[in-house]
Short mmCIF file of C-alpha atoms in Angstrom, two decimals:
data_model
loop_
_atom_site.label_atom_id
_atom_site.label_comp_id
_atom_site.label_asym_id
_atom_site.label_seq_id
_atom_site.Cartn_x
_atom_site.Cartn_y
_atom_site.Cartn_z
CA MET A 2 -5.76 -81.48 -86.68
CA THR A 3 -3.01 -78.39 -86.90
CA ILE A 4 -4.21 -75.01 -86.31
CA LYS A 5 -2.17 -72.08 -88.23
CA THR A 6 -2.01 -68.62 -86.26
CA THR A 7 -1.26 -65.89 -89.37
CA GLN A 8 -0.34 -62.88 -87.17
CA LEU A 9 0.36 -58.92 -88.53
CA LEU A 10 -1.66 -59.54 -91.40
CA GLY A 11 -1.07 -55.88 -92.27
CA ARG A 12 2.85 -56.12 -92.07
CA ILE A 13 3.40 -56.55 -95.76
CA GLY A 14 0.28 -55.71 -97.89
CA THR A 15 -0.35 -56.19 -100.99
CA ASN A 16 1.83 -57.55 -104.00
CA LYS A 17 1.10 -58.61 -107.02
CA ASP A 18 4.50 -59.07 -108.46
CA VAL A 19 5.70 -62.45 -106.62
CA GLN A 20 3.50 -65.41 -107.66
CA PRO A 21 1.50 -65.97 -104.43
CA HIS A 22 2.72 -69.23 -103.68
CA GLU A 23 5.97 -67.52 -102.61
CA LEU A 24 4.93 -64.89 -100.22
CA PRO A 25 4.88 -64.90 -96.57
CA ASP A 26 1.98 -66.05 -95.45
CA ASN A 27 0.54 -62.84 -94.14
CA ALA A 28 1.12 -61.16 -97.38
CA TRP A 29 -1.97 -60.80 -99.78
CA SER A 30 -1.98 -61.55 -103.83
CA ASP A 31 -4.61 -59.01 -104.45
CA GLY A 32 -7.29 -56.30 -102.86
CA ALA A 33 -8.29 -53.14 -103.02
CA ASN A 34 -9.68 -50.21 -100.91
CA MET A 35 -7.93 -51.90 -97.69
CA ARG A 36 -4.87 -50.46 -96.14
CA PHE A 37 -2.27 -52.00 -94.25
CA ARG A 38 -1.06 -50.05 -91.54
CA ASN A 39 0.40 -51.05 -87.38
CA GLY A 40 0.25 -54.32 -88.27
CA HIS A 41 -3.48 -54.72 -89.20
CA MET A 42 -5.31 -54.41 -92.40
CA GLU A 43 -8.35 -52.45 -92.26
CA ARG A 44 -11.24 -50.40 -94.80
CA MET A 45 -10.28 -47.58 -95.86
CA LYS A 46 -13.30 -45.23 -95.93
CA GLY A 47 -14.72 -43.67 -98.65
CA GLU A 48 -15.39 -39.67 -100.17
CA GLN A 49 -17.99 -36.94 -99.33
CA GLN A 50 -18.86 -33.90 -101.63
CA ILE A 51 -17.54 -30.74 -99.55
CA PHE A 52 -18.10 -28.16 -102.26
CA ALA A 53 -21.01 -27.33 -104.02
CA THR A 54 -21.06 -29.12 -107.43
CA PRO A 55 -18.19 -27.27 -109.71
CA THR A 56 -19.92 -25.51 -113.10
CA GLN A 57 -17.10 -27.04 -114.63
CA ALA A 58 -14.99 -30.37 -114.71
CA PRO A 59 -11.81 -29.14 -112.38
CA TYR A 60 -8.27 -30.42 -113.15
CA TRP A 61 -6.67 -28.78 -110.68
CA LEU A 62 -6.66 -28.11 -107.07
CA GLN A 63 -4.83 -25.46 -105.07
CA ALA A 64 -5.15 -24.93 -101.01
CA TYR A 65 -4.72 -20.88 -100.55
CA TYR A 66 -5.35 -19.42 -96.56
CA GLN A 67 -5.35 -15.85 -97.19
CA GLY A 68 -7.62 -12.89 -95.35
CA GLY A 69 -8.73 -15.52 -92.78
CA ASN A 70 -10.26 -17.28 -95.42
CA ARG A 71 -8.80 -21.65 -96.45
CA TRP A 72 -9.66 -21.01 -100.38
CA TRP A 73 -9.42 -24.08 -102.26
CA VAL A 74 -8.94 -23.04 -106.30
CA HIS A 75 -9.66 -25.36 -108.99
CA ALA A 76 -9.47 -24.93 -111.93
CA GLY A 77 -11.67 -26.09 -115.45
CA LEU A 78 -10.90 -25.85 -118.87
CA THR A 79 -12.06 -22.05 -119.07
CA GLY A 80 -12.63 -21.16 -116.03
CA ILE A 81 -10.62 -20.93 -112.44
CA PHE A 82 -12.90 -20.74 -108.85
CA ALA A 83 -12.29 -20.18 -105.08
CA ASP A 84 -14.22 -22.10 -102.64
CA ASN A 85 -14.53 -21.62 -99.51
CA GLY A 86 -17.11 -24.15 -98.34
CA THR A 87 -19.95 -20.98 -98.35
CA THR A 88 -18.37 -18.55 -100.90
CA ARG A 89 -17.64 -19.47 -104.28
CA LYS A 90 -15.85 -16.94 -106.40
CA ASP A 91 -15.32 -16.90 -110.12
CA ILE A 92 -12.12 -15.64 -110.33
CA THR A 93 -11.27 -16.48 -114.15
CA PRO A 94 -8.91 -13.78 -115.92
CA THR A 95 -10.48 -11.12 -118.34
CA SER A 96 -8.95 -13.77 -120.86
CA PRO A 97 -10.29 -17.59 -120.36
CA PRO A 98 -7.82 -20.05 -119.90
CA THR A 99 -7.63 -21.76 -123.51
CA GLY A 100 -6.06 -25.10 -122.82
CA ALA A 101 -6.88 -28.74 -122.97
CA ILE A 102 -7.57 -31.68 -120.35
CA ASP A 103 -3.91 -32.73 -121.05
CA ASP A 104 -2.16 -29.43 -120.78
CA ARG A 105 -1.69 -29.50 -116.75
CA TYR A 106 -1.82 -26.80 -114.36
CA THR A 107 1.16 -25.76 -112.12
CA GLY A 108 1.75 -22.94 -109.33
CA GLY A 109 1.44 -22.59 -105.72
CA VAL A 110 1.75 -20.04 -103.52
CA LEU A 111 4.50 -17.28 -103.21
CA ASN A 112 4.48 -14.67 -100.61
CA GLY A 113 0.53 -15.33 -99.97
CA VAL A 114 -0.39 -14.83 -103.57
CA LEU A 115 -1.39 -17.62 -105.64
CA VAL A 116 -0.17 -18.16 -109.19
CA ALA A 117 -1.51 -20.70 -111.71
CA ASN A 118 0.26 -21.80 -115.00
CA ASN A 119 -1.79 -24.02 -117.78
CA GLY A 120 1.88 -23.78 -120.09
CA LYS A 121 -0.76 -22.31 -123.23
CA ASP A 122 -1.51 -19.12 -121.41
CA GLU A 123 0.12 -16.34 -119.88
CA PRO A 124 0.35 -17.00 -116.17
CA TRP A 125 -1.54 -15.60 -114.01
CA TYR A 126 -2.02 -14.69 -110.09
CA TRP A 127 -4.42 -13.90 -107.35
CA GLY A 128 -4.10 -12.27 -103.94
CA GLY A 129 -7.63 -13.20 -102.58
CA GLY A 130 -9.11 -10.12 -103.17
CA SER A 131 -12.21 -9.59 -104.63
CA GLY A 132 -11.39 -9.27 -108.38
CA THR A 133 -10.13 -11.95 -110.69
CA MET A 134 -6.53 -13.37 -111.39
CA GLN A 135 -4.17 -11.13 -113.29
CA THR A 136 -1.50 -11.35 -115.81
CA LEU A 137 2.00 -12.05 -114.15
CA THR A 138 3.18 -8.87 -113.47
CA GLY A 139 6.54 -8.67 -115.47
CA TRP A 140 6.07 -12.11 -117.56
CA ASN A 141 7.11 -11.46 -121.41
CA VAL A 142 3.76 -11.67 -123.03
CA GLN A 143 5.04 -13.77 -125.67
CA HIS A 144 7.14 -16.65 -123.07
CA ARG A 145 5.21 -19.57 -121.99
CA ALA A 146 6.56 -21.90 -119.66
CA ALA A 147 5.30 -25.78 -118.74
CA SER A 148 6.04 -25.81 -115.09
CA ILE A 149 6.20 -22.74 -113.12
CA ARG A 150 6.17 -23.11 -109.52
CA PRO A 151 7.39 -21.15 -106.44
CA PHE A 152 10.56 -21.50 -104.72
CA LYS A 153 12.30 -19.60 -101.66
CA ASN A 154 10.62 -15.85 -102.80
CA VAL A 155 10.98 -16.37 -106.55
CA LEU A 156 9.14 -17.89 -109.31
CA VAL A 157 10.67 -20.66 -111.76
CA ALA A 158 9.61 -21.67 -115.40
CA LEU A 159 10.89 -24.69 -117.04
CA ASN A 160 10.80 -25.63 -120.37
CA ILE A 161 10.06 -21.96 -122.40
CA THR A 162 8.73 -21.22 -125.21
CA LYS A 163 9.29 -17.56 -126.78
CA ASN A 164 7.94 -15.87 -129.91
CA TRP A 165 4.66 -17.92 -128.76
CA SER A 166 2.18 -15.84 -131.22
CA THR A 167 4.73 -16.53 -134.22
CA THR A 168 7.57 -19.17 -134.80
CA LYS A 169 7.20 -20.80 -131.31
CA ASP A 170 10.65 -20.92 -130.33
CA ASN A 171 11.30 -24.48 -127.73
CA TYR A 172 13.80 -23.85 -125.25
CA PRO A 173 12.86 -27.48 -123.56
CA HIS A 174 16.22 -27.43 -121.58
CA MET A 175 15.63 -23.71 -120.39
CA VAL A 176 15.35 -23.13 -116.71
CA LYS A 177 14.11 -19.42 -116.10
CA TRP A 178 13.89 -17.85 -112.63
CA SER A 179 11.98 -14.14 -111.83
CA ASP A 180 13.68 -11.15 -109.78
CA VAL A 181 13.13 -11.45 -106.00
CA ALA A 182 9.42 -10.62 -104.71
CA ASP A 183 8.74 -8.59 -101.95
CA PRO A 184 6.01 -10.20 -99.02
CA GLY A 185 2.83 -10.11 -100.43
CA THR A 186 3.47 -9.27 -103.89
CA VAL A 187 4.86 -11.21 -107.09
CA PRO A 188 7.72 -10.52 -108.95
CA GLY A 189 8.78 -7.55 -110.88
CA SER A 190 10.53 -8.76 -113.25
CA TRP A 191 11.96 -11.74 -115.48
CA ASP A 192 14.19 -9.76 -117.57
CA HIS A 193 18.16 -11.69 -117.47
CA THR A 194 19.40 -9.53 -119.24
CA ASP A 195 18.71 -6.46 -116.18
CA LYS A 196 22.11 -6.49 -114.11
CA THR A 197 19.92 -4.94 -111.80
CA LYS A 198 17.63 -7.78 -110.99
CA LEU A 199 18.55 -10.61 -109.72
CA ALA A 200 16.16 -12.42 -112.61
CA GLY A 201 18.01 -15.16 -114.85
CA GLU A 202 17.79 -18.07 -117.31
CA ILE A 203 20.09 -21.12 -118.09
CA ASP A 204 20.04 -24.00 -120.35
CA LEU A 205 20.47 -27.93 -118.64
CA SER A 206 21.19 -29.77 -122.13
CA GLU A 207 23.50 -31.96 -120.76
CA GLU A 208 21.25 -34.54 -120.80
CA PRO A 209 18.71 -34.27 -123.89
CA SER A 210 15.00 -35.14 -122.07
CA LEU A 211 12.30 -32.46 -122.16
CA MET A 212 11.96 -30.42 -118.60
CA VAL A 213 8.99 -31.82 -116.79
CA ASP A 214 8.05 -30.65 -112.99
CA GLN A 215 9.70 -28.97 -110.08
CA LEU A 216 9.11 -29.56 -106.40
CA PRO A 217 11.43 -27.90 -103.32
CA LEU A 218 13.00 -30.32 -101.37
CA GLY A 219 14.41 -28.60 -98.16
CA ASP A 220 16.60 -25.95 -99.00
CA VAL A 221 16.87 -27.46 -102.59
CA ASN A 222 14.90 -27.23 -105.75
CA VAL A 223 14.66 -30.42 -107.60
CA ILE A 224 14.19 -30.14 -111.26
CA TYR A 225 12.93 -33.61 -113.03
CA LYS A 226 13.65 -33.70 -116.91
CA GLU A 227 11.84 -36.89 -118.58
CA ASN A 228 15.48 -38.99 -117.51
CA SER A 229 17.20 -37.05 -114.64
CA MET A 230 16.91 -34.31 -112.26
CA TYR A 231 18.95 -31.72 -111.17
CA ALA A 232 19.78 -29.10 -108.02
CA MET A 233 18.92 -25.68 -107.87
CA GLN A 234 20.35 -24.18 -104.93
CA ALA A 235 20.91 -20.40 -104.02
CA THR A 236 24.36 -19.22 -103.87
CA GLY A 237 23.75 -15.76 -102.21
CA GLY A 238 26.00 -14.42 -104.86
CA MET A 239 25.99 -12.89 -108.34
CA ASP A 240 25.40 -16.18 -109.63
CA VAL A 241 21.98 -16.30 -107.67
CA PHE A 242 21.64 -20.30 -108.17
CA ARG A 243 24.01 -22.64 -108.81
CA PHE A 244 22.79 -26.10 -110.61
CA GLN A 245 24.27 -29.99 -110.19
CA ARG A 246 23.20 -33.19 -111.37
CA LEU A 247 22.18 -35.10 -109.29
CA PRO A 248 22.89 -39.41 -109.03
CA GLY A 249 20.00 -41.17 -111.53
CA ASN A 250 18.88 -41.98 -114.97
CA VAL A 251 15.16 -41.44 -113.68
CA GLY A 252 12.94 -37.97 -114.14
CA ALA A 253 9.46 -37.89 -113.52
CA LEU A 254 6.55 -39.17 -115.90
CA ALA A 255 4.49 -36.04 -116.29
CA ARG A 256 3.74 -32.90 -114.71
CA GLY A 257 1.90 -33.30 -111.13
CA CYS A 258 4.05 -36.57 -110.22
CA ILE A 259 6.33 -35.44 -107.82
CA ALA A 260 4.78 -35.36 -103.63
CA SER A 261 6.86 -34.77 -100.98
CA THR A 262 6.78 -36.51 -97.77
CA PRO A 263 9.12 -36.69 -94.60
CA LYS A 264 11.42 -39.73 -95.98
CA GLY A 265 11.85 -36.93 -99.25
CA HIS A 266 10.22 -36.84 -102.96
CA VAL A 267 8.08 -39.81 -104.44
CA VAL A 268 8.29 -39.75 -108.03
CA LEU A 269 6.42 -41.41 -110.77
CA THR A 270 8.66 -42.10 -113.40
CA HIS A 271 8.25 -43.70 -117.11
CA GLY A 272 8.77 -46.96 -115.55
CA ASP A 273 8.77 -47.35 -111.74
CA VAL A 274 7.88 -44.71 -108.61
CA ILE A 275 11.28 -43.59 -106.86
CA LEU A 276 11.82 -42.46 -103.57
CA HIS A 277 14.40 -39.60 -103.70
CA SER A 278 16.14 -37.22 -101.03
CA GLY A 279 18.94 -36.30 -103.29
CA GLN A 280 21.48 -39.24 -102.20
CA GLY A 281 20.18 -40.83 -105.50
CA PRO A 282 16.57 -42.64 -106.25
CA ARG A 283 15.31 -46.15 -104.85
CA SER A 284 12.32 -47.77 -106.24
CA ILE A 285 9.75 -48.43 -103.33
CA ILE A 286 7.63 -50.58 -105.41
CA ASN A 287 9.79 -52.89 -107.51
CA GLY A 288 9.20 -56.68 -106.52
CA ARG A 289 5.84 -55.50 -105.35
CA LEU A 290 3.13 -53.69 -107.30
CA ARG A 291 5.66 -52.19 -110.30
CA SER A 292 4.95 -55.03 -112.81
CA TRP A 293 0.96 -54.49 -112.04
CA LEU A 294 1.29 -51.01 -112.24
CA TRP A 295 2.82 -50.81 -115.87
CA LYS A 296 0.88 -54.04 -117.11
CA THR A 297 -2.53 -51.61 -116.04
CA ILE A 298 -1.49 -48.20 -116.70
CA ASP A 299 -3.34 -46.51 -119.82
CA ASP A 300 -0.64 -45.91 -122.74
CA THR A 301 -2.61 -42.95 -123.96
CA SER A 302 -4.00 -41.65 -120.68
CA ARG A 303 -1.02 -41.90 -118.26
CA GLY A 304 0.10 -38.67 -118.62
CA ARG A 305 -2.71 -37.84 -116.90
CA ALA A 306 -1.55 -39.57 -113.68
CA PHE A 307 -0.42 -37.62 -110.86
CA VAL A 308 1.00 -38.34 -107.28
CA CYS A 309 -0.02 -37.19 -103.83
CA THR A 310 -0.41 -37.18 -100.01
CA ASN A 311 -2.71 -38.23 -97.73
CA PRO A 312 -1.02 -36.67 -94.52
CA GLN A 313 -3.47 -38.17 -92.22
CA MET A 314 -2.59 -41.82 -93.13
CA LYS A 315 1.28 -41.46 -94.00
CA GLU A 316 0.09 -42.31 -97.36
CA VAL A 317 1.34 -41.46 -101.24
CA TRP A 318 -1.82 -42.12 -103.58
CA VAL A 319 -0.02 -42.97 -107.00
CA CYS A 320 -3.38 -42.02 -109.24
CA PHE A 321 -3.22 -43.26 -112.52
CA PRO A 322 -6.02 -44.22 -115.75
CA GLU A 323 -6.53 -48.10 -116.14
CA LEU A 324 -6.53 -49.21 -119.61
CA GLY A 325 -9.17 -47.52 -121.25
CA ALA A 326 -9.46 -44.98 -118.70
CA THR A 327 -9.20 -41.37 -119.51
CA ALA A 328 -9.15 -40.37 -116.10
CA CYS A 329 -7.75 -42.09 -112.50
CA THR A 330 -9.65 -45.15 -111.77
CA MET A 331 -6.82 -46.83 -109.77
CA ALA A 332 -4.08 -45.56 -106.83
CA ALA A 333 -1.43 -47.43 -106.10
CA VAL A 334 -0.58 -46.58 -101.81
CA TRP A 335 2.20 -46.48 -100.07
CA ASN A 336 2.22 -45.90 -96.49
CA TRP A 337 5.74 -44.19 -95.83
CA ASP A 338 5.83 -45.22 -92.28
CA ASP A 339 4.83 -49.05 -92.54
CA ASP A 340 6.08 -49.18 -95.94
CA THR A 341 3.21 -51.20 -97.13
CA TRP A 342 1.44 -50.98 -100.54
CA ALA A 343 -2.41 -51.07 -101.21
CA ILE A 344 -4.52 -50.41 -104.21
CA ARG A 345 -7.76 -47.72 -104.56
CA THR A 346 -10.48 -48.06 -106.94
CA MET A 347 -11.27 -44.06 -108.10
CA ALA A 348 -14.47 -42.73 -109.59
CA ASN A 349 -12.43 -41.04 -112.55
CA THR A 350 -10.21 -38.56 -110.80
CA THR A 351 -8.43 -35.86 -112.26
CA TYR A 352 -6.25 -34.21 -109.50
CA GLY A 353 -5.56 -34.42 -105.57
CA ALA A 354 -4.37 -31.90 -103.44
CA THR A 355 -3.47 -31.50 -99.67
CA GLY A 356 -4.32 -28.58 -97.37
CA GLN A 357 -6.74 -27.49 -94.57
CA LEU A 358 -10.74 -27.04 -94.71
CA SER A 359 -12.75 -24.41 -92.97
CA ASP A 360 -15.26 -25.42 -90.69
CA ILE A 361 -17.66 -25.84 -93.50
CA ALA A 362 -21.59 -27.59 -93.09
CA THR A 363 -20.40 -31.21 -93.31
CA ARG A 364 -21.00 -31.57 -89.59
CA GLN A 365 -24.81 -31.03 -90.12
CA TRP A 366 -26.91 -34.16 -90.49
CA ALA A 367 -29.16 -32.26 -93.46
CA GLN A 368 -25.32 -31.90 -95.66
CA GLN A 369 -24.84 -35.68 -95.57
CA ASN A 370 -24.85 -37.27 -99.35
CA TYR A 371 -24.70 -40.41 -97.40
CA ALA A 372 -27.36 -42.71 -95.37
CA TRP A 373 -27.47 -42.50 -91.79
CA ASP A 374 -26.24 -46.38 -91.73
CA ASP A 375 -23.40 -45.55 -93.41
CA ALA A 376 -21.90 -42.88 -91.23
CA SER A 377 -18.31 -44.00 -89.90
CA ALA A 378 -17.85 -41.25 -87.28
CA ALA A 379 -18.46 -40.94 -83.20
CA TRP A 380 -21.45 -39.07 -82.65
CA ASN A 381 -20.82 -34.65 -83.01
CA GLU A 382 -17.05 -35.96 -84.56
CA ASN A 383 -15.96 -33.94 -87.45
CA GLU A 384 -13.98 -35.85 -89.63
CA LEU A 385 -13.34 -32.71 -91.98
CA SER A 386 -11.57 -31.15 -88.20
CA GLU A 387 -10.18 -27.70 -89.84
CA SER A 388 -6.81 -28.24 -87.71
CA GLN A 389 -5.77 -31.07 -89.89
CA GLU A 390 -4.27 -31.53 -93.54
CA ARG A 391 -6.66 -33.28 -95.31
CA LEU A 392 -6.53 -35.36 -99.18
CA VAL A 393 -8.87 -33.41 -101.43
CA LEU A 394 -9.67 -35.04 -104.59
CA CYS A 395 -11.84 -33.51 -107.81
CA SER A 396 -13.21 -35.72 -110.60
CA ALA A 397 -14.41 -35.55 -114.10
CA ALA A 398 -18.23 -35.79 -112.40
CA PRO A 399 -17.69 -33.02 -111.46
CA VAL A 400 -17.29 -32.91 -107.66
CA ILE A 401 -14.78 -32.03 -105.46
CA SER A 402 -14.40 -34.58 -102.32
CA ALA A 403 -12.56 -35.03 -99.52
CA ALA A 404 -10.77 -38.17 -99.00
CA ASP A 405 -11.09 -41.07 -96.24
CA VAL A 406 -14.39 -39.75 -94.83
CA THR A 407 -17.03 -41.74 -94.33
CA GLY A 408 -18.15 -45.36 -95.33
CA THR A 409 -19.55 -44.51 -99.18
CA ARG A 410 -17.91 -42.40 -102.15
CA ASN A 411 -20.90 -39.48 -102.53
CA GLY A 412 -23.50 -41.95 -101.30
CA ALA A 413 -21.79 -44.99 -103.99
CA ALA A 414 -21.21 -48.11 -102.06
CA TYR A 415 -17.88 -49.46 -103.11
CA THR A 416 -16.44 -53.27 -102.13
CA SER A 417 -13.37 -52.98 -100.31
CA PHE A 418 -11.85 -56.91 -100.46
CA VAL A 419 -8.19 -58.48 -99.87
CA GLU A 420 -7.48 -62.19 -101.14
CA ARG A 421 -4.53 -64.56 -100.81
CA LEU A 422 -3.83 -67.35 -102.76
CA GLY A 423 -1.35 -69.75 -102.63
CA LEU A 424 -0.90 -70.52 -99.11
CA THR A 425 0.90 -73.78 -98.64
CA PHE A 426 1.13 -73.68 -94.41
CA GLY A 427 4.84 -75.13 -94.86
CA ASP A 428 4.85 -77.71 -97.58
CA ALA A 429 3.38 -77.19 -101.33
CA SER A 430 3.70 -81.05 -102.24
CA LEU A 431 1.06 -81.84 -99.05
CA ARG A 432 -2.34 -81.66 -99.67
CA LYS A 433 -4.33 -79.96 -97.15
CA THR A 434 -8.21 -80.25 -96.21
CA VAL A 435 -8.90 -76.87 -94.56
CA ARG A 436 -12.06 -76.91 -92.34
CA GLY A 437 -12.74 -73.78 -91.33
CA CYS A 438 -10.91 -70.80 -89.59
CA ARG A 439 -11.13 -68.10 -86.96
CA MET A 440 -10.33 -64.30 -87.34
CA ARG A 441 -10.26 -61.59 -85.01
CA ILE A 442 -12.36 -58.91 -86.53
CA ASP A 443 -12.12 -55.65 -85.02
CA GLY A 444 -15.75 -53.33 -86.25
CA ALA A 445 -19.09 -51.97 -85.11
CA VAL A 446 -21.12 -54.76 -83.86
CA GLY A 447 -23.31 -55.69 -86.71
CA THR A 448 -20.82 -54.73 -89.31
CA ARG A 449 -20.98 -57.38 -91.75
CA ILE A 450 -18.11 -58.57 -93.99
CA GLN A 451 -17.75 -62.00 -96.50
CA ILE A 452 -15.49 -64.69 -96.32
CA GLU A 453 -14.89 -67.70 -98.92
CA LEU A 454 -12.21 -70.41 -98.45
CA GLY A 455 -10.56 -71.82 -101.45
CA GLY A 456 -8.33 -74.37 -102.61
CA SER A 457 -6.22 -76.02 -105.81
CA ASP A 458 -3.60 -78.23 -106.68
CA ASN A 459 -2.74 -76.50 -109.86
CA PRO A 460 -3.24 -72.72 -109.43
CA GLU A 461 -2.59 -72.13 -112.99
CA THR A 462 -6.11 -74.03 -113.57
CA GLY A 463 -8.04 -72.08 -110.74
CA TYR A 464 -9.53 -72.70 -107.79
CA SER A 465 -12.40 -73.81 -106.04
CA TRP A 466 -14.04 -71.75 -103.54
CA SER A 467 -16.31 -72.89 -100.90
CA GLU A 468 -20.12 -71.05 -100.14
CA PRO A 469 -19.84 -67.93 -98.77
CA PHE A 470 -19.82 -67.20 -95.10
CA ALA A 471 -21.27 -63.98 -93.69
CA TYR A 472 -19.65 -63.02 -90.77
CA THR A 473 -21.29 -60.24 -88.33
CA VAL A 474 -19.19 -58.55 -85.92
CA GLY A 475 -19.85 -59.34 -82.52
CA GLN A 476 -22.68 -61.92 -83.38
CA THR A 477 -20.87 -64.79 -85.19
CA PRO A 478 -20.27 -67.40 -82.72
CA TYR A 479 -16.77 -67.92 -81.42
CA ASN A 480 -15.54 -66.03 -84.93
CA GLN A 481 -15.77 -69.49 -86.25
CA ILE A 482 -16.13 -69.40 -90.09
CA ASP A 483 -17.39 -73.11 -90.60
CA ARG A 484 -16.24 -73.42 -94.86
CA PHE A 485 -14.50 -75.87 -96.19
CA ALA A 486 -11.62 -76.13 -99.08
CA SER A 487 -9.22 -78.81 -100.43
CA GLY A 488 -5.65 -78.41 -102.20
CA ARG A 489 -2.33 -78.24 -102.32
CA PHE A 490 -2.27 -74.53 -102.32
CA ILE A 491 -5.03 -73.12 -99.91
CA GLY A 492 -6.98 -69.61 -100.87
CA VAL A 493 -8.92 -66.77 -98.38
CA ARG A 494 -10.67 -64.06 -99.58
CA VAL A 495 -12.00 -61.41 -97.45
CA MET A 496 -15.07 -58.70 -98.85
CA SER A 497 -17.06 -55.90 -97.18
CA LEU A 498 -20.80 -56.46 -96.96
CA ASP A 499 -21.56 -53.24 -95.90
CA ASN A 500 -20.10 -49.11 -95.74
CA GLN A 501 -18.88 -49.64 -91.89
CA PRO A 502 -14.98 -49.47 -91.11
CA TRP A 503 -13.12 -52.67 -90.47
CA ARG A 504 -10.10 -54.29 -89.68
CA VAL A 505 -8.46 -58.07 -89.09
CA THR A 506 -5.66 -58.09 -87.21
CA SER A 507 -5.27 -62.05 -87.50
CA ARG A 508 -6.41 -65.51 -88.84
CA ASP A 509 -6.16 -69.50 -87.21
CA ASP A 510 -6.39 -72.08 -90.08
CA ASP A 511 -7.77 -75.09 -88.93
CA PHE A 512 -6.48 -78.27 -91.47
CA VAL A 513 -5.45 -81.51 -91.63
CA ILE A 514 -3.07 -83.30 -93.98
CA SER A 515 -4.94 -85.50 -96.27
CA GLY A 516 -2.31 -86.49 -98.77
CA ARG A 517 0.74 -85.84 -100.81
CA TYR A 518 0.26 -84.78 -104.68
#
């Protein structure tokens, strides 16, 4: 008899790119809705609807704090709305948006003013009052921009189209910036020919791919083309800004595919996920989930992918539509502290953003959209504390939800599981018979988990799995899983049976050698 103890089951995470028998014993070859941090693997929490059902499917979210309100602005195809949890304002411009689903919004908050742009209409702004969004002051009515975002106290626009109502002359390499805006206002001019203003424009055409999007990184605004990156930095002189091409022949897949973290920008490119801090890009997914990601993403709808952060868990979510999907149904999740990858399923998610929430009515039991038994918080705990930034998601349902809250996805159950194939216990030539295992599982007493053991002499022909074992936290005697599996390669599968959180710290496998080959 041999006891093999595997500790730190959350140290490495999920790896679907390497053959299972070549992975370390504490890695996982498949899984969904499980995260890996602090050496443990744990069930991801679900989502909870936080605002009244939107009147249109939302495709963009932006947190906006003004006048004592924590507004969340969301845009549909023909309307724009602001919600603080108790009040919803229709702030749709007089001339409503005309963009389609793939006309991705950009924008942000400049000097306390919200700016929004969809590339098909003139950009708008809103100051948080009782009125609706207004056309951006000083903007040429015949211009359109693929991306507009704040940087310092100006607005920066990329990929400009001029003469919109007639010839639609596109300048795909153009960067255009506004004059300086005073606090509480938007810029008054974008006229680069007015020498009394600081507005300007320049073509960055050294590399021929198109401008995609931008995001500040410290004191620099990083401009992402399809296959290159440029740094935009204030000079303090007559040139206003200087531009420098950054190392690396990579860019961004689409607008919204860049997220800022304490480690730098995480960018979904046209074939990778990179970490970029100004010194050259580095792949953070290669050899782990990169091949899986690009085999799984839908080629037609991949431009609807987006990248967002879940600061509560120190995670970046790379959200994308699976093959055949038209909205995001899957996310590859990277923990920037533990450098682990996980996989999360999604329900036709269209966008995600990070910000604070008002003290909305989610603490009242009558307002919850999940069963009492599915609650994952302690009594009187507010999982949506307004003191902490949260990841907020919107979907085509339509619904707007806070992520990592409760044990369900807006009342619907979801399955969490991890699977490890290819365990050899040190020698792939030996046949083993596993007589059971013990798992150290943390969770509320009564939480139910299903565990299976499997074996195979040839992984190419599949595994024979034991009858599922129903493990109950605090009740299963000695934490013992009494199941058998035989083969040169052993598999373990762990799956949730209810909606409660749980985590696994280590596993003991009890096996004997039963022969060679």
